[in-house]
Short mmCIF file of C-alpha atoms in Angstrom, two decimals:
data_model
loop_
_atom_site.label_atom_id
_atom_site.label_comp_id
_atom_site.label_asym_id
_atom_site.label_seq_id
_atom_site.Cartn_x
_atom_site.Cartn_y
_atom_site.Cartn_z
CA MET I 920 -11.09 18.63 20.28
CA ASP I 921 -14.88 18.99 19.76
CA ALA I 922 -17.13 16.33 18.54
CA GLY I 923 -17.68 18.27 15.39
CA SER I 924 -13.80 18.54 14.47
CA VAL I 925 -13.47 14.72 15.19
CA THR I 926 -16.11 13.80 12.88
CA TRP I 927 -14.89 16.20 10.29
CA VAL I 928 -11.25 14.93 10.19
CA MET I 929 -12.77 11.39 10.23
CA VAL I 930 -15.02 12.04 7.25
CA SER I 931 -12.19 13.88 5.45
CA ALA I 932 -9.94 10.95 5.86
CA ALA I 933 -12.36 8.64 4.33
CA LEU I 934 -12.52 11.11 1.64
CA VAL I 935 -9.14 11.31 0.89
CA ILE I 936 -8.62 7.57 0.78
CA PHE I 937 -11.21 7.42 -1.90
CA MET I 938 -8.78 9.72 -3.84
CA THR I 939 -6.54 6.88 -4.40
CA PRO I 940 -9.17 4.56 -6.46
CA GLY I 941 -10.09 7.79 -8.21
CA LEU I 942 -6.68 8.29 -9.14
CA ALA I 943 -6.36 4.90 -10.37
CA LEU I 944 -9.08 5.50 -12.82
CA PHE I 945 -7.88 8.65 -13.74
CA TYR I 946 -4.52 7.07 -14.76
CA GLY I 947 -6.11 3.61 -15.74
CA GLY I 948 -8.44 5.32 -18.69
CA MET I 949 -5.45 7.19 -19.54
CA VAL I 950 -3.19 4.19 -20.68
CA ARG I 951 -3.86 1.79 -23.34
CA ALA I 952 -6.05 -1.08 -22.54
CA LYS I 953 -3.18 -3.92 -22.48
CA ASN I 954 -1.74 -1.94 -19.34
CA ALA I 955 -4.77 -0.66 -17.94
CA LEU I 956 -4.71 -3.13 -14.98
CA ASN I 957 -1.33 -2.74 -14.37
CA MET I 958 -1.78 0.86 -13.85
CA LEU I 959 -4.93 0.46 -11.11
CA LEU I 960 -2.96 -2.24 -9.35
CA MET I 961 0.06 0.17 -9.00
CA ASN I 962 -2.20 2.74 -7.40
CA PHE I 963 -4.11 0.33 -5.06
CA TYR I 964 -0.76 -1.09 -4.07
CA CYS I 965 -0.05 2.14 -2.41
CA LEU I 966 -3.07 2.31 -0.62
CA GLY I 967 -2.33 -1.27 0.81
CA ILE I 968 1.12 -0.61 1.87
CA VAL I 969 1.90 2.73 2.66
CA PRO I 970 -0.45 3.39 5.63
CA LEU I 971 1.16 0.32 7.24
CA VAL I 972 4.75 1.88 6.70
CA TRP I 973 3.46 5.32 7.94
CA VAL I 974 1.68 4.03 11.09
CA VAL I 975 4.84 1.87 11.83
CA ILE I 976 7.55 4.52 11.13
CA GLY I 977 6.42 7.14 8.40
CA TYR I 978 4.52 8.94 11.01
CA THR I 979 6.94 9.01 13.94
CA LEU I 980 9.68 10.14 11.34
CA ALA I 981 7.27 12.63 9.97
CA THR I 982 5.51 14.73 12.67
CA SER I 983 7.57 14.81 15.84
CA GLY I 984 10.75 15.51 17.10
CA THR I 985 13.59 17.73 18.45
CA SER I 986 15.57 18.37 15.25
CA PRO I 987 15.19 20.27 12.41
CA VAL I 988 15.28 17.95 9.81
CA ILE I 989 13.86 14.75 10.70
CA GLY I 990 11.68 13.33 13.38
CA ASN I 991 12.37 10.88 15.89
CA PHE I 992 11.01 7.30 16.98
CA ASP I 993 8.92 8.41 19.86
CA PHE I 994 5.84 7.08 18.05
CA PHE I 995 7.54 4.16 16.61
CA GLY I 996 4.99 1.51 16.01
CA LEU I 997 1.94 3.64 17.46
CA LYS I 998 3.68 3.59 20.85
CA GLY I 999 2.16 5.82 23.57
CA ILE I 1000 -0.61 6.73 21.12
CA ILE I 1001 -3.65 5.77 23.45
CA VAL I 1002 -7.08 6.62 22.42
CA GLY I 1003 -8.22 6.36 26.11
CA GLN I 1004 -5.96 9.49 26.91
CA ASP I 1005 -6.49 12.07 24.48
CA GLY I 1006 -9.97 10.74 23.13
CA GLY I 1007 -8.33 9.68 19.79
CA GLU I 1008 -7.07 12.85 18.50
CA GLN I 1009 -3.52 11.75 17.95
CA LEU I 1010 -4.56 8.55 15.96
CA LEU I 1011 -7.29 10.40 14.00
CA PHE I 1012 -4.29 12.41 12.62
CA VAL I 1013 -2.25 9.40 12.24
CA PHE I 1014 -4.94 7.97 9.92
CA PHE I 1015 -5.91 11.14 8.17
CA TRP I 1016 -2.15 11.76 7.11
CA ALA I 1017 -1.85 8.11 6.15
CA ALA I 1018 -4.29 8.62 3.56
CA PHE I 1019 -2.17 11.41 2.13
CA ALA I 1020 0.69 9.74 2.54
CA ALA I 1021 -0.90 6.73 0.49
CA ILE I 1022 -1.70 8.93 -2.55
CA THR I 1023 1.49 10.83 -2.91
CA PRO I 1024 3.96 8.09 -4.33
CA ALA I 1025 0.82 6.78 -6.31
CA LEU I 1026 0.88 9.86 -8.33
CA ILE I 1027 4.36 9.00 -9.69
CA ALA I 1028 2.35 5.89 -11.47
CA GLY I 1029 1.49 8.02 -14.03
CA ALA I 1030 4.85 8.96 -15.07
CA VAL I 1031 6.31 5.51 -15.09
CA ALA I 1032 3.21 3.68 -16.88
CA ASP I 1033 3.34 0.85 -19.17
CA ARG I 1034 7.16 -0.27 -18.65
CA ILE I 1035 7.92 -0.08 -15.04
CA LYS I 1036 8.29 -3.89 -13.29
CA PHE I 1037 5.85 -4.38 -10.74
CA VAL I 1038 8.12 -5.60 -8.48
CA ALA I 1039 10.69 -2.69 -8.70
CA TRP I 1040 7.34 -0.52 -8.04
CA VAL I 1041 6.37 -2.68 -4.86
CA ILE I 1042 10.06 -2.18 -3.37
CA PHE I 1043 10.30 1.60 -4.50
CA ILE I 1044 7.26 2.78 -2.94
CA PRO I 1045 7.70 1.88 0.70
CA LEU I 1046 11.39 2.89 0.33
CA TRP I 1047 10.49 6.59 -1.04
CA SER I 1048 7.77 6.92 1.49
CA VAL I 1049 10.24 6.88 4.50
CA LEU I 1050 13.21 8.11 2.85
CA VAL I 1051 11.63 11.01 0.69
CA PHE I 1052 7.97 11.77 1.96
CA SER I 1053 8.59 11.70 5.74
CA PRO I 1054 11.65 14.19 5.81
CA ILE I 1055 9.88 16.65 3.56
CA TRP I 1056 6.68 16.42 5.64
CA TYR I 1057 8.94 16.97 8.59
CA TRP I 1058 10.57 20.22 7.32
CA ILE I 1059 7.25 21.65 6.77
CA TYR I 1060 4.97 20.11 8.95
CA GLY I 1061 7.04 18.66 11.97
CA LYS I 1062 6.32 19.77 15.65
CA ASN I 1063 8.13 19.26 18.84
CA ALA I 1064 6.73 18.00 22.12
CA ALA I 1065 5.20 21.42 22.93
CA GLY I 1066 3.69 21.53 19.41
CA GLU I 1067 5.75 24.49 17.89
CA LEU I 1068 6.56 24.07 14.19
CA ILE I 1069 9.96 22.80 14.46
CA GLY I 1070 11.16 21.49 10.78
CA TRP I 1071 13.28 23.92 9.28
CA LEU I 1072 11.07 25.32 6.55
CA GLY I 1073 7.84 25.24 8.88
CA GLU I 1074 9.91 27.45 11.36
CA ARG I 1075 10.63 29.98 8.83
CA GLY I 1076 7.03 30.46 8.17
CA SER I 1077 6.85 28.56 4.86
CA LEU I 1078 3.25 27.85 3.99
CA ASP I 1079 1.56 24.46 2.75
CA PHE I 1080 -2.08 24.26 4.14
CA ALA I 1081 -2.85 20.54 2.47
CA GLY I 1082 0.45 19.40 0.86
CA GLY I 1083 1.27 21.64 -2.39
CA THR I 1084 5.15 21.28 -1.74
CA VAL I 1085 4.96 18.35 0.56
CA ILE I 1086 2.84 16.17 -1.83
CA HIS I 1087 2.59 17.70 -5.42
CA VAL I 1088 5.78 19.32 -6.17
CA ASN I 1089 7.42 16.24 -4.16
CA ALA I 1090 5.68 13.76 -6.30
CA GLY I 1091 5.98 15.68 -9.58
CA ILE I 1092 9.67 16.19 -9.33
CA ALA I 1093 10.24 12.48 -8.30
CA ALA I 1094 8.14 11.29 -11.28
CA LEU I 1095 10.45 13.42 -13.45
CA ALA I 1096 13.65 11.57 -11.77
CA ALA I 1097 11.77 8.34 -12.23
CA VAL I 1098 11.67 8.53 -15.59
CA LEU I 1099 15.16 9.83 -16.44
CA VAL I 1100 16.23 6.59 -14.56
CA LEU I 1101 13.61 4.34 -16.65
CA GLY I 1102 13.67 5.75 -19.89
CA LYS I 1103 11.05 6.67 -22.52
CA ARG I 1104 8.43 3.87 -23.84
CA ARG I 1105 9.51 2.34 -26.94
CA GLY I 1106 7.86 3.87 -29.68
CA TRP I 1107 7.49 7.37 -27.99
CA PRO I 1108 7.21 9.87 -28.98
CA GLY I 1109 6.29 9.01 -32.63
CA GLU I 1110 3.88 6.12 -31.84
CA ALA I 1111 0.18 7.18 -30.86
CA MET I 1112 -0.45 6.03 -27.21
CA PRO I 1113 -4.13 7.32 -26.94
CA PRO I 1114 -6.27 6.86 -23.94
CA HIS I 1115 -8.13 3.68 -23.74
CA SER I 1116 -11.14 5.12 -21.82
CA LEU I 1117 -11.85 8.71 -21.37
CA PRO I 1118 -15.04 7.97 -19.47
CA LEU I 1119 -12.82 6.40 -16.87
CA VAL I 1120 -10.48 9.45 -16.98
CA LEU I 1121 -13.54 11.54 -16.21
CA ALA I 1122 -14.91 9.60 -13.55
CA GLY I 1123 -11.44 9.33 -11.98
CA ALA I 1124 -11.12 13.26 -12.10
CA GLY I 1125 -14.91 13.62 -10.30
CA ILE I 1126 -13.56 11.15 -7.78
CA LEU I 1127 -10.62 12.86 -7.09
CA TRP I 1128 -12.48 16.38 -7.03
CA PHE I 1129 -14.94 15.11 -4.83
CA GLY I 1130 -11.77 13.36 -2.43
CA TRP I 1131 -10.17 16.66 -2.29
CA PHE I 1132 -12.76 18.51 -0.26
CA GLY I 1133 -11.41 16.30 2.66
CA PHE I 1134 -7.77 16.76 1.38
CA ASN I 1135 -8.23 20.09 1.58
CA ALA I 1136 -10.89 21.21 3.91
CA GLY I 1137 -10.12 18.70 6.46
CA SER I 1138 -6.15 19.88 6.75
CA ALA I 1139 -7.75 22.78 8.75
CA GLY I 1140 -7.91 20.19 11.25
CA ALA I 1141 -11.13 20.94 12.69
CA ALA I 1142 -14.36 21.89 11.85
CA ASN I 1143 -13.72 25.96 11.42
CA ALA I 1144 -13.61 29.04 9.34
CA GLN I 1145 -10.39 27.95 7.57
CA ALA I 1146 -12.17 24.57 6.93
CA VAL I 1147 -15.10 26.53 5.31
CA GLN I 1148 -13.00 28.83 3.49
CA ALA I 1149 -10.80 25.77 1.78
CA PHE I 1150 -13.97 24.01 1.04
CA MET I 1151 -15.23 26.79 -0.99
CA ASN I 1152 -11.53 27.35 -2.65
CA THR I 1153 -11.30 23.82 -3.52
CA PHE I 1154 -14.46 24.06 -5.71
CA LEU I 1155 -13.62 27.43 -7.32
CA ALA I 1156 -10.21 26.72 -8.13
CA ALA I 1157 -11.22 23.24 -10.16
CA ALA I 1158 -13.87 24.82 -11.81
CA ALA I 1159 -11.91 27.93 -12.79
CA ALA I 1160 -8.91 25.56 -13.90
CA MET I 1161 -11.09 23.65 -16.11
CA LEU I 1162 -12.45 26.65 -17.81
CA GLY I 1163 -8.66 27.79 -18.31
CA TRP I 1164 -7.50 24.43 -19.91
CA LEU I 1165 -10.35 24.36 -22.23
CA ILE I 1166 -10.00 28.10 -23.37
CA VAL I 1167 -6.40 27.22 -24.00
CA GLU I 1168 -7.53 24.12 -25.99
CA LYS I 1169 -10.00 25.84 -27.94
CA ILE I 1170 -7.74 28.76 -29.08
CA ARG I 1171 -4.68 26.84 -29.81
CA ASP I 1172 -6.16 23.49 -30.99
CA ASN I 1173 -9.43 24.65 -32.23
CA HIS I 1174 -11.39 21.94 -29.89
CA ALA I 1175 -12.16 21.85 -26.26
CA THR I 1176 -11.57 18.22 -25.18
CA THR I 1177 -12.68 15.74 -22.35
CA LEU I 1178 -9.24 14.89 -21.62
CA GLY I 1179 -8.35 18.68 -21.34
CA ALA I 1180 -11.55 19.31 -18.68
CA ALA I 1181 -10.27 16.42 -16.60
CA SER I 1182 -6.60 17.62 -16.81
CA GLY I 1183 -8.11 21.16 -15.66
CA ILE I 1184 -9.65 20.13 -12.73
CA VAL I 1185 -6.93 18.11 -11.44
CA ALA I 1186 -4.36 21.01 -12.31
CA GLY I 1187 -6.59 23.46 -10.29
CA LEU I 1188 -6.82 21.12 -7.08
CA VAL I 1189 -3.58 20.61 -7.23
CA ALA I 1190 -2.77 24.22 -7.14
CA ILE I 1191 -5.10 25.32 -4.60
CA THR I 1192 -3.88 22.60 -2.23
CA PRO I 1193 -1.14 24.87 -0.63
CA ALA I 1194 -3.38 27.97 -0.61
CA ALA I 1195 -6.86 26.59 0.30
CA GLY I 1196 -6.93 27.65 3.97
CA TYR I 1197 -4.67 31.10 3.34
CA VAL I 1198 -6.73 32.89 0.48
CA GLY I 1199 -10.06 34.39 -0.27
CA GLY I 1200 -12.65 32.61 -2.50
CA MET I 1201 -11.80 35.28 -5.50
CA ALA I 1202 -8.07 34.63 -5.07
CA GLY I 1203 -8.98 30.69 -4.91
CA MET I 1204 -10.42 31.15 -8.30
CA ALA I 1205 -7.50 33.03 -9.72
CA ILE I 1206 -4.99 30.47 -8.81
CA GLY I 1207 -7.11 27.88 -10.10
CA PHE I 1208 -7.42 29.60 -13.42
CA ILE I 1209 -3.72 30.46 -13.82
CA ALA I 1210 -2.93 27.06 -13.19
CA GLY I 1211 -5.33 25.49 -15.84
CA VAL I 1212 -3.84 27.82 -18.29
CA ILE I 1213 -0.19 27.26 -17.41
CA CYS I 1214 -0.58 23.49 -17.24
CA ALA I 1215 -2.39 23.20 -20.32
CA PHE I 1216 1.10 24.68 -21.94
CA ALA I 1217 3.30 23.03 -19.28
CA VAL I 1218 2.43 19.40 -20.52
CA SER I 1219 4.22 19.87 -23.85
CA ALA I 1220 7.49 20.35 -22.41
CA LYS I 1221 7.97 16.72 -22.36
CA PHE I 1222 8.06 16.24 -26.49
CA LYS I 1223 10.41 19.47 -26.16
CA PHE I 1224 12.85 18.20 -23.62
CA GLY I 1225 12.51 14.51 -24.65
CA PHE I 1226 11.33 12.90 -21.44
CA ASP I 1227 8.46 10.39 -21.24
CA ASP I 1228 6.33 11.79 -18.35
CA SER I 1229 3.72 9.24 -19.64
CA LEU I 1230 0.73 11.08 -18.19
CA ASP I 1231 1.89 14.20 -17.47
CA VAL I 1232 2.77 13.87 -13.66
CA VAL I 1233 5.32 16.79 -13.93
CA GLY I 1234 3.44 19.23 -16.31
CA ILE I 1235 0.23 18.96 -13.81
CA HIS I 1236 1.61 17.95 -10.31
CA PHE I 1237 4.85 19.42 -10.28
CA VAL I 1238 4.06 22.57 -12.09
CA GLY I 1239 0.63 23.08 -10.60
CA GLY I 1240 1.90 22.50 -7.29
CA LEU I 1241 4.91 24.80 -7.51
CA THR I 1242 2.12 27.56 -9.34
CA GLY I 1243 -0.16 27.19 -6.23
CA SER I 1244 2.49 27.26 -3.65
CA LEU I 1245 4.42 30.20 -5.11
CA LEU I 1246 0.79 32.29 -5.75
CA ILE I 1247 0.51 31.98 -1.98
CA GLY I 1248 3.27 34.58 -1.82
CA LEU I 1249 1.13 36.95 -3.36
CA PHE I 1250 -2.31 36.10 -2.37
CA ALA I 1251 -2.02 34.76 1.03
CA ASP I 1252 -4.77 37.31 3.31
CA PRO I 1253 -4.67 36.35 6.94
CA SER I 1254 -7.22 39.44 7.33
CA GLY I 1255 -10.05 37.45 6.78
CA PHE I 1256 -9.49 34.65 8.93
CA GLY I 1257 -9.88 36.14 12.34
CA GLU I 1258 -7.88 34.51 15.19
CA LEU I 1259 -6.70 32.06 12.82
CA GLY I 1260 -5.25 34.54 10.49
CA THR I 1261 -1.59 33.89 12.23
CA PHE I 1262 -0.04 33.40 9.01
CA ASP I 1263 1.90 36.18 7.06
CA ALA I 1264 0.30 38.05 4.48
CA GLY I 1265 1.43 38.00 0.74
CA LEU I 1266 2.32 40.55 -1.49
CA PHE I 1267 -1.13 41.76 -2.87
CA PHE I 1268 -2.15 41.90 0.90
CA GLY I 1269 0.41 44.17 2.30
CA GLY I 1270 2.88 41.64 3.34
CA GLY I 1271 5.92 42.31 1.07
CA TRP I 1272 8.27 39.83 -0.84
CA GLY I 1273 9.21 37.85 2.20
CA LEU I 1274 6.71 35.16 2.09
CA LEU I 1275 7.25 34.58 -1.63
CA GLY I 1276 10.73 34.27 -0.97
CA GLU I 1277 10.14 31.50 1.69
CA GLN I 1278 7.72 29.55 -0.68
CA ALA I 1279 10.38 29.43 -3.11
CA LEU I 1280 12.89 28.25 -0.64
CA ALA I 1281 10.79 25.66 0.47
CA ASN I 1282 9.70 24.09 -2.94
CA LEU I 1283 13.62 24.23 -4.09
CA ALA I 1284 14.58 22.31 -1.13
CA ALA I 1285 11.74 19.85 -1.63
CA MET I 1286 12.64 19.43 -5.25
CA VAL I 1287 16.50 19.07 -4.49
CA TRP I 1288 15.91 16.08 -1.95
CA SER I 1289 13.09 14.38 -3.75
CA PHE I 1290 14.69 14.27 -7.14
CA VAL I 1291 18.09 13.33 -5.84
CA LEU I 1292 16.88 10.63 -3.65
CA THR I 1293 14.28 9.38 -6.02
CA PHE I 1294 17.09 8.92 -8.86
CA ALA I 1295 19.36 7.48 -6.29
CA ILE I 1296 16.65 4.98 -4.80
CA LEU I 1297 15.70 4.01 -8.72
CA LYS I 1298 19.53 3.70 -9.67
CA VAL I 1299 20.29 1.36 -7.07
CA LEU I 1300 17.10 -1.02 -7.29
CA ASP I 1301 18.00 -0.98 -11.22
CA ALA I 1302 21.46 -2.11 -10.35
CA PHE I 1303 20.18 -4.99 -8.35
CA ILE I 1304 16.82 -5.92 -10.04
CA GLY I 1305 16.67 -4.07 -12.95
CA ILE I 1306 13.45 -1.76 -12.90
CA ARG I 1307 12.23 -2.03 -16.46
CA VAL I 1308 10.37 -4.82 -17.96
CA SER I 1309 11.58 -6.58 -21.03
CA GLU I 1310 10.82 -5.76 -24.86
CA ASP I 1311 8.50 -8.42 -25.42
CA GLU I 1312 6.55 -7.61 -21.94
CA GLU I 1313 6.33 -4.20 -22.93
CA LYS I 1314 4.59 -4.65 -26.45
CA GLN I 1315 2.40 -7.37 -25.28
CA GLY I 1316 1.18 -5.11 -22.23
CA LEU I 1317 1.90 -5.52 -18.63
CA ASP I 1318 -1.79 -6.90 -17.80
CA THR I 1319 -1.30 -10.52 -19.51
CA THR I 1320 2.42 -10.43 -18.88
CA LEU I 1321 2.83 -9.33 -15.02
CA HIS I 1322 -0.35 -9.75 -13.82
CA ILE I 1323 -1.91 -12.65 -16.16
CA GLU I 1324 -5.26 -10.82 -16.42
CA THR I 1325 -7.20 -8.94 -19.24
CA ALA I 1326 -9.05 -5.79 -18.44
CA TYR I 1327 -11.94 -6.38 -20.70
CA ASN I 1328 -13.10 -9.92 -21.45
CA PHE I 1329 -15.79 -9.07 -24.27
CA GLY I 1330 -17.82 -11.76 -25.64
CA GLU I 1331 -18.14 -15.50 -24.78
CA LEU I 1332 -15.17 -16.80 -26.90
CA SER I 1333 -12.38 -15.89 -24.56
CA SER I 1334 -12.52 -18.35 -22.02
CA SER I 1335 -12.18 -22.23 -23.05
CA GLY I 1336 -13.04 -23.53 -19.31
CA ARG I 1337 -11.19 -23.99 -16.13
CA SER I 1338 -7.71 -25.66 -16.29
CA VAL I 1339 -7.50 -27.92 -13.39
CA MET W 678 -24.79 -17.29 -56.51
CA LYS W 679 -22.76 -13.91 -55.77
CA LEU W 680 -21.85 -12.59 -52.54
CA VAL W 681 -22.13 -8.76 -52.50
CA THR W 682 -19.68 -7.20 -49.92
CA ALA W 683 -19.78 -3.41 -49.02
CA ILE W 684 -17.74 -1.29 -46.76
CA ILE W 685 -19.50 1.68 -45.94
CA LYS W 686 -19.82 4.54 -43.34
CA PRO W 687 -21.04 3.27 -40.21
CA PHE W 688 -23.91 5.86 -39.91
CA LYS W 689 -25.26 4.85 -43.32
CA LEU W 690 -25.95 1.63 -42.18
CA ASP W 691 -29.62 2.16 -41.32
CA ASP W 692 -30.15 3.52 -44.77
CA VAL W 693 -28.33 0.89 -46.68
CA LYS W 694 -30.16 -1.74 -44.58
CA ASP W 695 -33.69 -0.55 -45.41
CA ALA W 696 -32.82 0.26 -49.00
CA LEU W 697 -31.68 -3.75 -48.99
CA LYS W 698 -35.06 -4.94 -47.48
CA GLU W 699 -36.95 -2.73 -49.89
CA ALA W 700 -35.15 -4.12 -53.00
CA GLY W 701 -36.03 -7.81 -51.69
CA VAL W 702 -32.72 -8.87 -50.05
CA VAL W 703 -33.80 -11.24 -47.17
CA GLY W 704 -30.75 -11.27 -45.22
CA MET W 705 -27.32 -9.70 -44.66
CA THR W 706 -24.40 -9.58 -42.10
CA VAL W 707 -22.63 -6.65 -40.61
CA GLN W 708 -19.53 -6.22 -39.02
CA GLU W 709 -17.80 -3.28 -37.62
CA VAL W 710 -14.09 -3.05 -38.85
CA GLN W 711 -11.48 -0.65 -39.47
CA GLY W 712 -9.51 0.54 -42.60
CA PHE W 713 -8.59 3.46 -44.96
CA GLY W 714 -8.38 4.05 -48.44
CA ARG W 715 -7.89 7.32 -50.50
CA GLN W 716 -9.44 9.18 -47.62
CA GLY W 717 -6.66 7.92 -45.54
CA GLY W 718 -7.20 8.15 -41.42
CA HIS W 719 -7.98 11.34 -39.28
CA THR W 720 -6.37 13.17 -36.37
CA GLU W 721 -6.95 13.04 -32.64
CA THR W 722 -5.69 15.66 -30.28
CA TYR W 723 -4.71 14.35 -26.48
CA ARG W 724 -3.71 17.26 -24.51
CA GLY W 725 -2.40 19.23 -27.13
CA ALA W 726 -0.59 16.53 -29.07
CA GLU W 727 -1.82 15.73 -32.00
CA TYR W 728 -1.77 11.79 -33.54
CA LYS W 729 -2.58 10.33 -36.80
CA VAL W 730 -5.04 7.54 -36.70
CA ASP W 731 -4.53 5.49 -39.88
CA PHE W 732 -7.64 2.96 -39.62
CA VAL W 733 -10.89 4.63 -39.35
CA PRO W 734 -14.28 2.79 -38.14
CA LYS W 735 -16.21 1.55 -41.08
CA VAL W 736 -19.13 -1.31 -41.39
CA LYS W 737 -18.55 -4.12 -43.72
CA LEU W 738 -21.76 -5.48 -44.97
CA GLU W 739 -22.20 -8.78 -46.86
CA ALA W 740 -25.18 -10.27 -48.76
CA VAL W 741 -25.75 -13.54 -50.73
CA VAL W 742 -27.74 -13.16 -53.58
CA GLU W 743 -28.86 -14.88 -56.94
CA ASP W 744 -26.95 -14.27 -59.84
CA GLY W 745 -29.25 -11.90 -61.58
CA ASP W 746 -29.70 -9.94 -58.59
CA ALA W 747 -26.11 -9.13 -57.62
CA GLU W 748 -25.42 -6.10 -59.85
CA ARG W 749 -28.97 -4.52 -58.84
CA VAL W 750 -28.18 -5.03 -55.12
CA ALA W 751 -24.59 -3.59 -55.82
CA ASP W 752 -26.18 -0.48 -57.21
CA VAL W 753 -28.67 -0.38 -54.54
CA ILE W 754 -26.06 -0.36 -51.59
CA ALA W 755 -23.73 2.31 -53.49
CA ASP W 756 -27.09 4.51 -54.04
CA SER W 757 -28.21 4.44 -50.64
CA ALA W 758 -24.62 4.77 -48.94
CA ARG W 759 -23.48 7.53 -50.86
CA THR W 760 -22.77 11.09 -49.44
CA ASP W 761 -20.73 12.29 -52.13
CA LYS W 762 -17.91 13.07 -49.61
CA ILE W 763 -14.75 11.25 -49.61
CA GLY W 764 -14.78 7.95 -47.67
CA ASP W 765 -18.13 6.60 -48.66
CA GLY W 766 -16.37 3.13 -49.31
CA LYS W 767 -16.60 0.16 -52.05
CA VAL W 768 -18.81 -2.33 -53.21
CA TRP W 769 -17.74 -5.54 -54.85
CA ILE W 770 -19.21 -8.75 -56.17
CA THR W 771 -17.69 -12.32 -55.82
CA ASP W 772 -18.75 -15.71 -56.89
CA VAL W 773 -20.04 -18.11 -54.22
CA LEU W 774 -19.51 -21.87 -54.99
CA ARG W 775 -21.98 -23.73 -52.68
CA ILE W 776 -24.42 -22.38 -49.88
CA VAL W 777 -25.88 -25.02 -47.29
CA ARG W 778 -28.90 -23.72 -45.05
CA ILE W 779 -27.85 -25.54 -41.73
CA ARG W 780 -31.28 -25.99 -40.47
CA THR W 781 -32.87 -27.94 -43.25
CA GLY W 782 -30.20 -29.01 -45.37
CA GLU W 783 -31.21 -26.96 -48.61
CA VAL W 784 -28.54 -26.03 -51.10
CA ASN W 785 -27.75 -23.10 -53.31
CA GLU W 786 -30.13 -21.02 -54.70
CA ASP W 787 -32.91 -22.62 -52.12
CA ALA W 788 -30.60 -21.74 -49.27
CA ILE W 789 -30.23 -17.89 -49.97
#
């Protein structure tokens, strides 16, 4: 691996690490002030626990093996990964992907906002990372010792450049399962639960947009042509999706909103994630715009069907990820990538329907595994410890009840001295 | 001694304050408050979902004045706060039993 590529992937890893704090602000601003710290901590907790679990066991189960469905224990506890032997290449990707592993379950926090016990979240996250995230990662990206794709979906030719299926469809459908186990917030949907700080939401969306350049362009795994294309597409899709969402709002609701802009940016980033290194710039722009429009409508589904996906993880991550992943089946175009263009072409670029079918299969498989396992894990946790806070805690807010903190201490009357 | 209390639109505060100063009122207290009257609340839209917000932001202004000034001051507030649109607010006058200026100990009219 050349020095430029090592450098780029290291920088990308740091960018992706920054996304989880960005997500924390994006979500944290969207909840009511009484639950803001709980939301921030659910996200930051993922950044603490998941990379540790990934390094010890998640990585080896997700990346390397001989079976089509799950990896082996060859790299358990970083065994055999010696920087002096390969220039650090393998350890670099252990860490780069740890950042992906961290943000994936953090996405689910938006669905369970305001009502899940923190201790239940603390136990759920590492279990989910090992039992749901690692297997699905392996199906798409798993390789054998010779470096050939061996996971049953990847081997068939499914494409997922940076995790549209593995991360967004996966976390999005898990979010749906989670809210079905957890139930809706008291008062939802009748009671208004407006975002307490849209400036925080916008700041979070900006950090996500910035970090996503590492997420997508870093996923080329090298400083190469595919990375540059992914870099451009990441920008174009987010910008087009923001405009798409705002146009829907202006026409449907008569007002363009800041929350709509932030939501559109994220929807576009989600949708381009699976496609970033497989499509040209105009296709990247189209994928973003289409996702922005579709997700602007999709977030209303929860009212129709009555599930309290509080911050629209299903409407943005599941729907956006699925949209982008399926659109690869139309827009994938290996012709522009030179020697890197070893993937199948989509329908619009002479590839027929085959790739679209593979994309549909991969997403269906990820949806079934993620939904069933997430539902089961939370049902078991609920039976043993109960996953939902008490009515009083929910009404008073989780910050003062679960974390004995307050997000905003304005004025000087609130503290009456240190208790000894 | 009378207490003149007014609920006004927040963006009219500067106009009201200037008018009161010009009318000789030497002090006042303001608070940001929320409430509704006949105007009702307003609606806000988040990701396409419309919510009704019952309590709208207003400013509550209070000034203590001499008996003979109270009605004139109330009229000054009403005139300067008026936009002729719904939600302009209200002004009312109440009796004040005793006033003490904390620094000097002066009472009642001397303390206004």
